[in-house]
Coordinates of C-alpha atoms in Angstrom, one line a residue:
M205 CA 198.2 174.1 53.3
A206 CA 195.3 171.6 53.0
V207 CA 192.1 172.4 54.6
S208 CA 190.0 169.7 56.3
T209 CA 186.4 170.1 55.4
K210 CA 185.0 167.2 57.5
T211 CA 182.3 168.2 59.9
P212 CA 182.8 167.1 63.5
G213 CA 181.0 163.8 64.1
K214 CA 177.7 164.4 65.8
K215 CA 175.3 161.7 66.7
A216 CA 171.8 162.5 65.6
V217 CA 169.1 162.1 68.3
A218 CA 166.5 159.5 67.3
R219 CA 163.1 160.9 67.1
I220 CA 159.8 159.1 66.7
W221 CA 157.2 160.9 64.4
H222 CA 154.3 158.5 64.3
T223 CA 150.5 158.7 64.4
P224 CA 148.9 155.6 66.0
T225 CA 146.5 153.8 63.8
S226 CA 142.9 154.5 64.7
K227 CA 140.5 151.6 65.4
A228 CA 137.7 153.8 64.1
A229 CA 138.9 152.9 60.5
L230 CA 137.7 149.3 61.0
Y231 CA 134.6 150.3 62.9
W232 CA 133.5 152.7 60.2
L233 CA 134.2 150.2 57.5
L234 CA 132.1 147.5 59.2
F235 CA 129.3 149.9 59.8
V236 CA 129.3 151.2 56.2
A237 CA 129.6 147.8 54.8
G238 CA 126.6 146.5 56.7
Y239 CA 124.6 149.5 56.0
T240 CA 125.2 149.5 52.3
A241 CA 124.7 145.7 52.1
L242 CA 121.2 146.1 53.8
F243 CA 120.0 148.4 50.9
Y244 CA 121.4 146.1 48.2
I245 CA 119.7 143.1 49.8
L246 CA 116.4 145.1 49.9
Y247 CA 116.9 146.1 46.2
L248 CA 117.5 142.4 45.2
L249 CA 114.6 141.1 47.3
L250 CA 112.0 143.8 46.9
L251 CA 112.7 145.9 43.8
H252 CA 114.4 143.9 41.2
E253 CA 112.0 143.1 38.3
K254 CA 112.8 139.4 38.4
A255 CA 112.3 139.1 42.3
R256 CA 109.8 141.8 43.2
F257 CA 107.6 140.8 46.0
F258 CA 106.1 144.2 46.8
K259 CA 104.6 146.8 44.5
G260 CA 103.3 150.3 45.0
P261 CA 104.6 153.9 45.1
F262 CA 106.7 153.4 48.2
F263 CA 108.8 150.5 46.9
D264 CA 108.7 151.7 43.3
V265 CA 109.6 155.3 43.9
V266 CA 110.3 156.4 47.4
F267 CA 112.9 153.7 48.1
R268 CA 114.7 154.6 44.9
C269 CA 114.6 158.4 45.5
G270 CA 118.2 158.3 47.0
V271 CA 117.3 160.0 50.2
M272 CA 119.7 157.9 52.2
S273 CA 122.5 158.5 49.7
Y274 CA 121.9 162.2 50.0
L275 CA 121.9 162.1 53.7
M276 CA 125.2 160.3 53.7
I277 CA 126.6 162.9 51.3
L278 CA 125.5 165.7 53.8
G279 CA 127.2 163.7 56.5
V280 CA 130.5 163.6 54.5
A281 CA 130.3 167.3 53.8
A282 CA 129.7 168.0 57.6
Y283 CA 133.3 166.8 58.2
S284 CA 134.5 170.1 56.8
L285 CA 132.4 171.9 59.3
R286 CA 133.9 169.8 62.2
A287 CA 137.4 170.5 60.9
R288 CA 136.9 174.2 60.7
F289 CA 134.3 175.2 63.3
F290 CA 133.3 172.6 65.7
H291 CA 136.6 171.4 67.2
G292 CA 135.0 170.5 70.5
L293 CA 133.0 167.6 69.1
P294 CA 134.0 164.2 70.5
W295 CA 136.6 161.8 68.8
K296 CA 139.9 162.6 67.4
A297 CA 140.2 164.3 64.0
Q298 CA 141.6 161.1 62.6
N299 CA 138.4 159.1 63.5
W300 CA 136.4 161.8 61.6
V301 CA 138.7 161.4 58.6
W302 CA 137.9 157.7 58.4
A303 CA 134.2 158.4 58.8
H304 CA 134.5 161.0 56.0
M305 CA 136.2 158.4 53.7
W306 CA 134.1 155.4 54.3
V307 CA 130.7 157.2 54.4
G308 CA 131.7 158.9 51.1
I309 CA 132.4 155.6 49.4
A310 CA 129.1 154.2 50.7
S311 CA 127.3 157.3 49.3
I312 CA 128.5 156.3 45.9
M313 CA 127.3 152.8 46.3
L314 CA 123.9 153.9 47.3
A315 CA 123.8 156.5 44.5
L316 CA 124.6 153.8 42.0
L317 CA 121.7 151.7 43.4
H318 CA 119.4 154.8 43.2
A319 CA 120.3 155.3 39.6
D320 CA 119.9 151.5 38.8
F321 CA 123.5 151.7 37.6
R322 CA 122.6 154.0 34.8
Y323 CA 125.5 155.9 33.2
I324 CA 127.8 153.1 34.5
L325 CA 126.7 149.7 33.3
H326 CA 124.2 151.0 30.7
F327 CA 124.8 154.5 29.4
E328 CA 121.6 155.6 27.9
C329 CA 122.5 159.1 26.7
S330 CA 122.3 161.0 23.5
G331 CA 122.6 164.8 22.9
V332 CA 123.0 167.7 25.3
N333 CA 119.8 166.9 27.0
C334 CA 121.5 164.0 28.7
L335 CA 123.3 166.4 31.0
T336 CA 120.1 168.0 32.2
D337 CA 117.9 164.9 32.1
K338 CA 116.3 164.0 35.4
Y339 CA 117.4 167.2 37.1
L340 CA 121.1 167.0 36.4
A341 CA 121.3 163.3 37.3
L342 CA 124.3 162.6 35.2
P343 CA 126.4 165.5 36.6
S344 CA 125.3 164.7 40.1
L345 CA 126.4 161.1 39.9
Y346 CA 129.8 161.7 38.2
G347 CA 130.3 164.8 40.4
L348 CA 129.9 162.6 43.5
I349 CA 132.3 159.9 42.1
F350 CA 134.9 162.6 41.3
L351 CA 134.5 164.2 44.7
V352 CA 134.9 161.0 46.7
F353 CA 137.8 159.7 44.7
S354 CA 139.5 163.0 44.8
G355 CA 139.2 162.8 48.6
I356 CA 140.8 159.3 48.5
V357 CA 143.6 160.7 46.4
G358 CA 144.0 163.5 48.9
R359 CA 144.2 161.0 51.8
L360 CA 146.9 159.1 50.0
L361 CA 148.7 162.3 49.2
D362 CA 148.5 163.4 52.8
S363 CA 149.9 160.1 54.0
W364 CA 152.8 160.2 51.5
Q365 CA 153.7 163.9 52.2
T366 CA 153.3 163.4 56.0
K367 CA 155.6 160.3 55.9
M368 CA 158.2 162.3 53.9
I369 CA 158.1 165.2 56.4
A370 CA 158.4 162.8 59.3
Q371 CA 161.3 161.0 57.8
D372 CA 163.1 164.2 57.1
A373 CA 162.3 165.7 60.5
S374 CA 163.7 162.5 62.3
T375 CA 167.1 162.7 60.4
N376 CA 167.9 166.5 60.1
G377 CA 168.8 166.8 63.7
V378 CA 166.4 169.8 64.3
G379 CA 162.9 168.6 63.7
I380 CA 159.9 169.9 61.7
A381 CA 159.9 173.0 59.5
K382 CA 158.9 175.4 62.3
A383 CA 162.2 174.7 64.2
I384 CA 164.5 174.9 61.3
P385 CA 164.6 178.8 60.7
A386 CA 165.7 179.4 64.3
R387 CA 168.7 177.1 63.9
L388 CA 169.5 178.7 60.5
S389 CA 169.6 182.1 62.1
E390 CA 172.0 180.8 64.8
L391 CA 174.3 179.3 62.1
E392 CA 174.2 182.6 60.1
Y393 CA 175.2 184.5 63.3
I394 CA 178.1 182.1 63.8
I395 CA 179.3 182.5 60.2
E396 CA 178.9 186.3 60.4
R397 CA 181.0 186.3 63.6
L398 CA 183.8 184.2 62.0
N399 CA 183.8 186.4 58.9
A400 CA 184.9 189.4 61.0
G401 CA 188.4 190.6 60.1
K402 CA 188.9 187.9 57.5
S403 CA 190.2 188.2 53.9
D404 CA 187.9 188.8 50.9
A405 CA 188.3 185.2 49.7
F406 CA 187.1 184.0 53.1
K407 CA 184.1 186.3 53.0
Q408 CA 183.2 185.6 49.4
Y409 CA 183.2 181.8 49.9
C410 CA 180.9 182.2 52.9
E411 CA 178.6 184.4 51.0
R412 CA 178.3 181.9 48.1
A413 CA 178.0 179.0 50.5
L414 CA 175.1 180.6 52.4
A415 CA 173.1 180.7 49.2
C416 CA 173.6 177.0 48.6
V417 CA 171.0 174.3 49.4
G418 CA 172.2 170.8 50.1
L419 CA 175.8 170.9 48.8
L420 CA 178.6 173.5 49.3
P421 CA 180.9 174.9 46.6
T422 CA 183.8 172.6 46.0
D423 CA 186.3 175.3 45.0
L424 CA 187.8 176.1 48.4
P425 CA 189.6 179.5 48.7
A426 CA 193.3 179.9 49.2
L427 CA 193.6 181.3 52.7
L428 CA 196.2 182.5 55.1
A429 CA 197.5 180.1 57.8
Q430 CA 195.9 182.1 60.6
E431 CA 192.4 181.8 58.9
Q432 CA 192.5 178.0 58.6
A433 CA 191.0 177.2 62.1
D434 CA 188.2 179.7 61.7
F435 CA 187.5 178.5 58.1
Q436 CA 187.1 174.9 59.3
R437 CA 184.5 176.1 61.9
A438 CA 182.8 178.3 59.3
H439 CA 182.8 175.4 56.8
A440 CA 181.2 173.1 59.3
A441 CA 178.5 175.8 60.1
L442 CA 178.0 176.3 56.3
A443 CA 177.6 172.6 55.7
E444 CA 174.9 172.3 58.4
H445 CA 173.2 175.5 57.0
A446 CA 173.1 174.1 53.5
R447 CA 171.8 170.7 54.8
L448 CA 169.0 172.3 56.9
A449 CA 168.1 174.6 54.0
A450 CA 167.5 171.6 51.9
S451 CA 165.5 169.9 54.7
L452 CA 163.3 173.1 55.0
Q453 CA 162.8 173.1 51.3
V454 CA 161.7 169.4 51.3
Q455 CA 159.2 170.0 54.2
T456 CA 157.9 173.2 52.8
R457 CA 157.3 171.7 49.4
A458 CA 155.5 168.7 50.9
R459 CA 153.2 170.9 52.9
L460 CA 152.6 173.1 49.8
I461 CA 151.6 170.2 47.6
F462 CA 148.9 169.0 50.1
K463 CA 147.7 172.6 50.8
T464 CA 147.3 173.1 47.0
W465 CA 145.2 169.9 46.7
R466 CA 143.1 170.9 49.8
R467 CA 142.2 174.3 48.3
I468 CA 141.2 172.8 45.0
H469 CA 139.2 170.2 46.9
M470 CA 137.4 172.7 49.0
V471 CA 136.5 174.9 46.1
L472 CA 135.0 171.9 44.2
V473 CA 133.1 170.6 47.2
P474 CA 130.4 173.3 47.4
L475 CA 130.0 173.5 43.7
I476 CA 129.4 169.7 43.3
L477 CA 127.3 169.6 46.5
L478 CA 125.1 172.4 45.0
V479 CA 124.5 170.3 41.9
I480 CA 123.7 167.2 44.0
S481 CA 121.4 169.1 46.3
Y482 CA 119.5 170.5 43.3
H483 CA 119.1 167.0 42.0
A484 CA 118.0 165.5 45.3
V485 CA 115.5 168.2 46.2
A486 CA 114.0 168.4 42.8
E487 CA 113.7 164.6 42.6
L488 CA 112.2 164.4 46.1
I489 CA 109.6 167.1 45.3
R490 CA 108.7 165.3 42.1
V491 CA 108.2 162.1 44.0
L492 CA 106.1 163.7 46.7
L493 CA 103.9 165.4 44.1
G494 CA 103.5 162.2 42.2
L495 CA 102.3 160.4 45.4
I496 CA 99.8 163.2 46.1
H497 CA 98.4 163.1 42.6
T498 CA 98.1 159.2 42.6
R499 CA 96.5 159.1 46.1
P500 CA 92.8 158.3 45.8
L501 CA 90.5 161.0 47.0

């Protein structure tokens, strides 16, 4: 006797998983663009050798010491404190993420200006001393660039994985990963109840099918006529179980990918920030000492 393995038609409930776009993305972009452009204009008008209108220790040294870039780097790093400890601060987390990204990119632009684009447009470096020259200037610059671009990659990765989770959650009929295990337990209870008093072939097929993810075994067992109705119900429950198990696997893998990146990023942040802080503090002390020594008594 042929066994029908079609699952009963069930119309999935349409769900909307969408985060509205924040206007803060545009506001922070405009602020950062204007702020960075201001320093580049000052650089072209006041500091460039071919168009230098002012001279002296302030314009020659202090303006170039990268203080503003370092302050922006500290502001970018402060996002981690907001995300972990200061949840009561104003704005949504999404607004802080956009500030984190745009200010981080601006810090690179100011750091390049501070270094006069050394190590980028003109790489004056020879030997091991290049790494330690000017208080770890080279590791600080490239560390900052790597940190910011890794954050951009993380943002893209987060958007990609979030979209994948949202698409799966809107089509699996249950929702996000937290809701799936409860439904899987219900299906396992239904299958266990249908298994009671059945033949070994019935039970063995159900046992194999419960371990499947996505697709069920195609070799259907030969069953007695009185087991056909229960087997159809069990097969429908097994098909949904396999489908939800695949959905849970997709969502869990997506979350794991982003969590792995975040852990790597959070380990690298304090290390690179330590190098940048050493360079910034040492350079600032050198500048201040130079101003003191050159000041007339």
